[in-house]
mmCIF file of C-alpha atoms in Angstrom:
data_model
loop_
_atom_site.group_PDB
_atom_site.id
_atom_site.type_symbol
_atom_site.label_atom_id
_atom_site.label_comp_id
_atom_site.label_asym_id
_atom_site.label_seq_id
_atom_site.Cartn_x
_atom_site.Cartn_y
_atom_site.Cartn_z
ATOM 1 C CA GLU K 1 0.000 0.000 0.000
ATOM 2 C CA LYS K 2 2.872 2.371 0.719
ATOM 3 C CA GLY K 3 4.816 1.448 -2.408
ATOM 4 C CA ASP K 4 8.092 -0.404 -2.779
ATOM 5 C CA ILE K 5 10.456 2.299 -1.478
ATOM 6 C CA LEU K 6 11.472 1.438 2.080
ATOM 7 C CA LYS K 7 13.998 4.241 2.611
ATOM 8 C CA GLU K 8 15.618 7.039 0.631
ATOM 9 C CA ILE K 9 18.550 9.398 1.207
ATOM 10 C CA HIS K 10 19.242 12.612 -0.695
ATOM 11 C CA TYR K 11 22.371 14.684 -0.085
ATOM 12 C CA THR K 12 23.787 17.705 -1.920
ATOM 13 C CA ASN K 13 26.904 19.781 -1.308
ATOM 14 C CA GLY K 14 27.944 22.375 -3.893
ATOM 15 C CA ASP K 15 26.724 22.363 -7.515
ATOM 16 C CA VAL K 16 27.638 19.274 -9.522
ATOM 17 C CA GLU K 17 25.750 20.353 -12.653
ATOM 18 C CA ALA K 18 27.747 23.569 -12.905
ATOM 19 C CA ILE K 19 30.988 21.607 -12.648
ATOM 20 C CA PHE K 20 29.932 18.998 -15.222
ATOM 21 C CA GLY K 21 29.128 21.771 -17.699
ATOM 22 C CA ALA K 22 32.296 23.796 -17.101
ATOM 23 C CA ASP K 23 35.036 24.057 -19.734
ATOM 24 C CA GLY K 24 38.118 21.901 -19.339
ATOM 25 C CA MET K 25 36.484 19.215 -17.208
ATOM 26 C CA VAL K 26 36.970 15.527 -17.870
ATOM 27 C CA VAL K 27 33.643 13.842 -17.097
ATOM 28 C CA LEU K 28 32.890 10.123 -16.882
ATOM 29 C CA GLU K 29 29.520 8.457 -16.237
ATOM 30 C CA GLN K 30 29.180 4.713 -15.718
ATOM 31 C CA ASP K 31 26.720 2.149 -14.346
ATOM 32 C CA TYR K 32 27.880 -0.540 -11.910
ATOM 33 C CA HIS K 33 25.777 -3.614 -11.173
ATOM 34 C CA LEU K 34 26.500 -5.656 -8.051
ATOM 35 C CA GLN K 35 24.896 -9.068 -8.065
ATOM 36 C CA MET K 36 23.128 -11.043 -5.364
ATOM 37 C CA MET K 37 25.533 -13.354 -3.534
ATOM 38 C CA ASP K 38 25.164 -16.166 -1.024
ATOM 39 C CA HIS K 39 27.500 -16.554 1.977
ATOM 40 C CA ALA K 40 27.894 -20.305 1.320
ATOM 41 C CA PHE K 41 29.180 -21.020 4.832
ATOM 42 C CA LEU K 42 29.923 -24.687 5.539
ATOM 43 C CA GLU K 43 27.353 -25.028 8.334
ATOM 44 C CA THR K 44 23.818 -24.296 7.178
ATOM 45 C CA GLU K 45 21.306 -22.687 9.543
ATOM 46 C CA ALA K 46 20.532 -25.087 12.393
ATOM 47 C CA ALA K 47 19.080 -24.950 15.896
ATOM 48 C CA ALA K 48 18.018 -27.267 18.707
ATOM 49 C CA ALA K 49 15.380 -26.127 21.220
ATOM 50 C CA PHE K 50 14.475 -27.583 24.618
ATOM 51 C CA PRO K 51 11.344 -26.664 26.609
ATOM 52 C CA GLU K 52 12.365 -25.738 30.159
ATOM 53 C CA ASN K 53 10.560 -24.117 33.114
ATOM 54 C CA GLY K 54 7.789 -22.586 31.009
ATOM 55 C CA GLY K 55 10.280 -21.260 28.513
ATOM 56 C CA VAL K 56 12.821 -22.501 26.026
ATOM 57 C CA ARG K 57 16.567 -23.063 25.703
ATOM 58 C CA ILE K 58 17.996 -22.732 22.189
ATOM 59 C CA ILE K 59 21.390 -23.887 20.938
ATOM 60 C CA SER K 60 22.216 -22.548 17.488
ATOM 61 C CA GLY K 61 24.893 -21.320 15.160
ATOM 62 C CA ALA K 62 24.534 -17.559 15.259
ATOM 63 C CA GLN K 63 26.318 -14.216 15.451
ATOM 64 C CA SER K 64 24.648 -12.642 18.476
ATOM 65 C CA ALA K 65 23.203 -14.696 21.308
ATOM 66 C CA CYS K 66 21.725 -11.607 23.012
ATOM 67 C CA TYR K 67 20.049 -10.340 19.828
ATOM 68 C CA ASN K 68 18.619 -13.795 19.202
ATOM 69 C CA GLN K 69 17.277 -13.980 22.749
ATOM 70 C CA PHE K 70 15.469 -10.657 22.348
ATOM 71 C CA GLN K 71 13.962 -11.567 18.971
ATOM 72 C CA VAL K 72 12.771 -15.020 20.030
ATOM 73 C CA ALA K 73 11.184 -13.602 23.190
ATOM 74 C CA GLU K 74 9.522 -10.816 21.190
ATOM 75 C CA CYS K 75 8.121 -13.152 18.530
ATOM 76 C CA LEU K 76 6.877 -15.829 20.921
ATOM 77 C CA GLY K 77 5.513 -13.423 23.531
ATOM 78 C CA LEU K 78 7.818 -14.697 26.253
ATOM 79 C CA PRO K 79 9.614 -12.702 28.947
ATOM 80 C CA MET K 80 13.358 -12.462 28.352
ATOM 81 C CA ASP K 81 14.178 -14.621 31.373
ATOM 82 C CA LYS K 82 12.218 -17.488 29.796
ATOM 83 C CA VAL K 83 14.454 -17.608 26.719
ATOM 84 C CA GLN K 84 18.021 -18.883 26.978
ATOM 85 C CA THR K 85 20.213 -18.763 23.885
ATOM 86 C CA ILE K 86 23.505 -20.617 23.633
ATOM 87 C CA GLU K 87 25.916 -19.958 20.784
ATOM 88 C CA PRO K 88 28.536 -22.683 20.312
ATOM 89 C CA GLN K 89 31.319 -22.466 17.740
ATOM 90 C CA THR K 90 29.704 -21.318 14.505
ATOM 91 C CA GLY K 91 30.614 -22.976 11.213
ATOM 92 C CA GLY K 92 30.861 -19.769 9.239
ATOM 93 C CA ALA K 93 28.604 -16.722 9.155
ATOM 94 C CA PHE K 94 30.029 -13.623 7.415
ATOM 95 C CA GLY K 95 26.864 -11.652 8.228
ATOM 96 C CA GLY K 96 24.520 -14.413 7.088
ATOM 97 C CA LYS K 97 23.709 -15.560 10.611
ATOM 98 C CA ALA K 98 23.025 -12.115 12.021
ATOM 99 C CA ASN K 99 19.340 -12.764 11.345
ATOM 100 C CA LEU K 100 17.023 -15.463 12.682
ATOM 101 C CA ALA K 101 16.201 -18.285 10.304
ATOM 102 C CA VAL K 102 15.273 -21.521 12.111
ATOM 103 C CA HIS K 103 15.396 -20.344 15.730
ATOM 104 C CA ILE K 104 11.809 -19.162 16.224
ATOM 105 C CA VAL K 105 10.200 -22.098 14.404
ATOM 106 C CA THR K 106 12.293 -24.609 16.363
ATOM 107 C CA ALA K 107 11.549 -22.882 19.674
ATOM 108 C CA LEU K 108 7.832 -22.767 18.906
ATOM 109 C CA ALA K 109 7.808 -26.459 18.005
ATOM 110 C CA ALA K 110 9.490 -27.301 21.323
ATOM 111 C CA LEU K 111 6.968 -25.229 23.273
ATOM 112 C CA LEU K 112 3.974 -26.753 21.469
ATOM 113 C CA THR K 113 5.146 -30.380 21.726
ATOM 114 C CA GLY K 114 6.862 -30.164 25.098
ATOM 115 C CA LYS K 115 9.773 -32.077 23.584
ATOM 116 C CA PRO K 116 13.223 -31.210 22.271
ATOM 117 C CA CYS K 117 13.113 -30.182 18.615
ATOM 118 C CA ARG K 118 15.768 -29.628 15.989
ATOM 119 C CA MET K 119 15.794 -28.025 12.552
ATOM 120 C CA ALA K 120 18.659 -27.808 10.082
ATOM 121 C CA TRP K 121 18.312 -26.458 6.560
ATOM 122 C CA THR K 122 19.607 -28.449 3.634
ATOM 123 C CA ARG K 123 21.948 -26.615 1.273
ATOM 124 C CA ARG K 124 19.087 -26.243 -1.211
ATOM 125 C CA GLU K 125 16.859 -24.734 1.500
ATOM 126 C CA ARG K 126 19.673 -22.355 2.428
ATOM 127 C CA PHE K 127 20.025 -21.132 -1.146
ATOM 128 C CA LEU K 128 16.268 -20.690 -1.481
ATOM 129 C CA ALA K 129 15.444 -19.060 1.845
ATOM 130 C CA GLY K 130 18.674 -17.681 3.332
ATOM 131 C CA ILE K 131 19.473 -13.977 3.178
ATOM 132 C CA LYS K 132 21.801 -12.702 0.447
ATOM 133 C CA ARG K 133 24.105 -9.790 -0.290
ATOM 134 C CA HIS K 134 22.026 -6.852 -1.536
ATOM 135 C CA PRO K 135 22.038 -6.463 -5.319
ATOM 136 C CA LEU K 136 22.749 -2.832 -6.194
ATOM 137 C CA LYS K 137 22.773 -0.583 -9.218
ATOM 138 C CA ILE K 138 25.091 2.394 -8.757
ATOM 139 C CA THR K 139 25.388 5.103 -11.393
ATOM 140 C CA MET K 140 28.557 7.159 -10.899
ATOM 141 C CA LYS K 141 29.374 10.443 -12.606
ATOM 142 C CA CYS K 142 32.649 12.187 -11.763
ATOM 143 C CA ALA K 143 34.520 15.228 -13.001
ATOM 144 C CA ALA K 144 38.184 16.173 -12.712
ATOM 145 C CA ASP K 145 40.176 19.063 -14.131
ATOM 146 C CA ARG K 146 43.184 18.609 -16.411
ATOM 147 C CA GLY K 147 45.448 18.929 -13.400
ATOM 148 C CA GLY K 148 44.018 15.702 -11.970
ATOM 149 C CA VAL K 149 41.897 17.285 -9.219
ATOM 150 C CA LEU K 150 38.517 15.665 -8.528
ATOM 151 C CA THR K 151 35.877 18.395 -8.633
ATOM 152 C CA ALA K 152 32.471 16.688 -8.596
ATOM 153 C CA LEU K 153 30.783 13.360 -7.895
ATOM 154 C CA GLN K 154 27.184 12.381 -8.503
ATOM 155 C CA ALA K 155 25.869 8.981 -7.420
ATOM 156 C CA ARG K 156 22.501 7.347 -7.927
ATOM 157 C CA ILE K 157 22.103 4.209 -5.812
ATOM 158 C CA VAL K 158 19.284 1.640 -5.876
ATOM 159 C CA ALA K 159 19.560 -1.240 -3.388
ATOM 160 C CA ASP K 160 17.325 -4.319 -3.653
ATOM 161 C CA THR K 161 16.416 -5.531 -0.156
ATOM 162 C CA GLY K 162 14.092 -8.272 -1.446
ATOM 163 C CA ALA K 163 10.714 -9.255 -0.058
ATOM 164 C CA TYR K 164 11.628 -8.456 3.563
ATOM 165 C CA ASP K 165 13.976 -6.004 5.229
ATOM 166 C CA GLU K 166 16.947 -7.414 7.112
ATOM 167 C CA LEU K 167 19.437 -4.631 7.873
ATOM 168 C CA GLY K 168 18.722 -2.965 4.524
ATOM 169 C CA MET K 169 18.389 0.453 6.138
ATOM 170 C CA VAL K 170 21.842 0.095 7.671
ATOM 171 C CA LEU K 171 23.213 -0.991 4.303
ATOM 172 C CA LEU K 172 21.895 2.113 2.542
ATOM 173 C CA ASP K 173 23.461 4.385 5.166
ATOM 174 C CA THR K 174 26.795 2.601 4.758
ATOM 175 C CA VAL K 175 26.794 2.802 0.959
ATOM 176 C CA VAL K 176 26.100 6.543 1.112
ATOM 177 C CA GLU K 177 28.762 7.094 3.802
ATOM 178 C CA ASN K 178 31.410 5.344 1.690
ATOM 179 C CA ILE K 179 30.490 6.409 -1.835
ATOM 180 C CA THR K 180 32.987 9.316 -1.841
ATOM 181 C CA GLY K 181 35.695 7.156 -0.286
ATOM 182 C CA PRO K 182 38.822 8.829 1.147
ATOM 183 C CA TYR K 183 38.805 11.571 -1.474
ATOM 184 C CA LYS K 184 38.298 15.316 -1.195
ATOM 185 C CA ILE K 185 35.456 16.172 -3.586
ATOM 186 C CA PRO K 186 33.972 19.668 -3.105
ATOM 187 C CA ASN K 187 30.775 19.103 -5.124
ATOM 188 C CA VAL K 188 28.686 16.035 -4.313
ATOM 189 C CA LYS K 189 25.140 14.929 -5.078
ATOM 190 C CA ILE K 190 23.855 11.576 -3.841
ATOM 191 C CA ASP K 191 20.415 10.034 -4.335
ATOM 192 C CA ALA K 192 19.835 6.592 -2.818
ATOM 193 C CA TRP K 193 16.845 4.294 -2.486
ATOM 194 C CA LEU K 194 16.220 1.005 -0.675
ATOM 195 C CA VAL K 195 13.456 -0.884 -2.466
ATOM 196 C CA HIS K 196 11.350 -3.974 -1.836
ATOM 197 C CA THR K 197 11.164 -6.529 -4.652
ATOM 198 C CA ASN K 198 9.952 -10.104 -5.040
ATOM 199 C CA ASN K 199 13.549 -11.335 -4.868
ATOM 200 C CA ALA K 200 15.189 -13.141 -1.946
ATOM 201 C CA ALA K 201 15.553 -11.127 1.247
ATOM 202 C CA ALA K 202 18.973 -9.518 1.587
ATOM 203 C CA GLY K 203 20.957 -8.782 4.725
ATOM 204 C CA ALA K 204 24.441 -8.461 6.181
ATOM 205 C CA PHE K 205 27.317 -9.743 4.074
ATOM 206 C CA ARG K 206 30.954 -8.836 4.783
ATOM 207 C CA GLY K 207 31.000 -5.077 5.148
ATOM 208 C CA LEU K 208 27.283 -4.409 4.613
ATOM 209 C CA GLY K 209 27.509 -1.685 1.964
ATOM 210 C CA ALA K 210 31.117 -0.540 2.213
ATOM 211 C CA PRO K 211 32.612 -3.038 -0.312
ATOM 212 C CA GLU K 212 29.806 -2.244 -2.765
ATOM 213 C CA ALA K 213 30.468 1.494 -2.580
ATOM 214 C CA CYS K 214 34.227 0.972 -2.854
ATOM 215 C CA MET K 215 33.880 -1.292 -5.892
ATOM 216 C CA ALA K 216 31.912 1.323 -7.821
ATOM 217 C CA LEU K 217 34.006 4.304 -6.698
ATOM 218 C CA GLU K 218 37.448 2.739 -7.109
ATOM 219 C CA SER K 219 36.550 1.274 -10.508
ATOM 220 C CA HIS K 220 35.464 4.767 -11.503
ATOM 221 C CA ILE K 221 38.631 6.369 -10.124
ATOM 222 C CA THR K 222 40.789 3.962 -12.148
ATOM 223 C CA GLN K 223 38.884 4.802 -15.331
ATOM 224 C CA MET K 224 39.185 8.524 -14.596
ATOM 225 C CA ALA K 225 42.957 8.153 -14.269
ATOM 226 C CA GLU K 226 43.085 6.360 -17.616
ATOM 227 C CA MET K 227 41.122 9.172 -19.273
ATOM 228 C CA LEU K 228 43.483 11.753 -17.762
ATOM 229 C CA GLN K 229 46.476 9.592 -18.760
ATOM 230 C CA VAL K 230 47.952 9.714 -15.259
ATOM 231 C CA ASP K 231 49.107 6.983 -12.896
ATOM 232 C CA SER K 232 46.085 5.683 -10.961
ATOM 233 C CA ILE K 233 47.961 5.548 -7.624
ATOM 234 C CA GLU K 234 49.293 9.094 -8.015
ATOM 235 C CA PHE K 235 45.813 10.275 -9.018
ATOM 236 C CA ARG K 236 44.400 8.785 -5.822
ATOM 237 C CA GLN K 237 47.152 10.228 -3.614
ATOM 238 C CA HIS K 238 46.675 13.653 -5.188
ATOM 239 C CA ASN K 239 43.000 13.686 -4.144
ATOM 240 C CA LEU K 240 43.165 12.143 -0.665
ATOM 241 C CA VAL K 241 41.421 13.879 2.206
ATOM 242 C CA GLN K 242 43.938 15.657 4.414
ATOM 243 C CA GLN K 243 43.787 16.580 8.096
ATOM 244 C CA GLY K 244 41.322 19.450 8.477
ATOM 245 C CA ASP K 245 39.400 18.781 5.242
ATOM 246 C CA THR K 246 35.643 18.276 5.279
#
């Protein structure tokens, strides 16, 4: 009913259009597509739940026992002291086990049956239902003068959070925060959207937005250096933020 846009960020500093239209500027515009990825950790999502003292004890591979405790209690309508979560050694996570997958269902089954219950996803189930890295489309447009000074950056970012939101809002913030990288760029315009789709739900995955922003920006910086016919490392060093810069 409220549309497919879950969150949007718009930021402007300076006047990018004036810079792009100025004489002597080298301007490059490029689209970057970042695909959906799966964490592919060795241990798929699994949990064992035991009904105890009117509550439940859960043993599961996870990334935050306290966060899991809060979410299970919230979903099942239990007080916090009736939910115990135990996190043994986890067989890989990389962000993919920051969310709850099998925990609530297993805990509910234990409460309803009064018996210990266990659930473990097969690899196929993991690929179908597990959270993924957010697919993104990032359109970058940069300008630099003939002296190799970056003067403007415009970015249009669309992040696909899938059917449900799992840390997508944090991801969008992180992409925006990192899209200018460590470079001093006086004119910046950023427009970013987090959108729902009928794709798999996306969540945390190794950096949660920072690697995606860096891939697009640094690819763009390398291409800018090639257009200016300067060394890409020297071009980067020439434009680094210095102490006292904004």
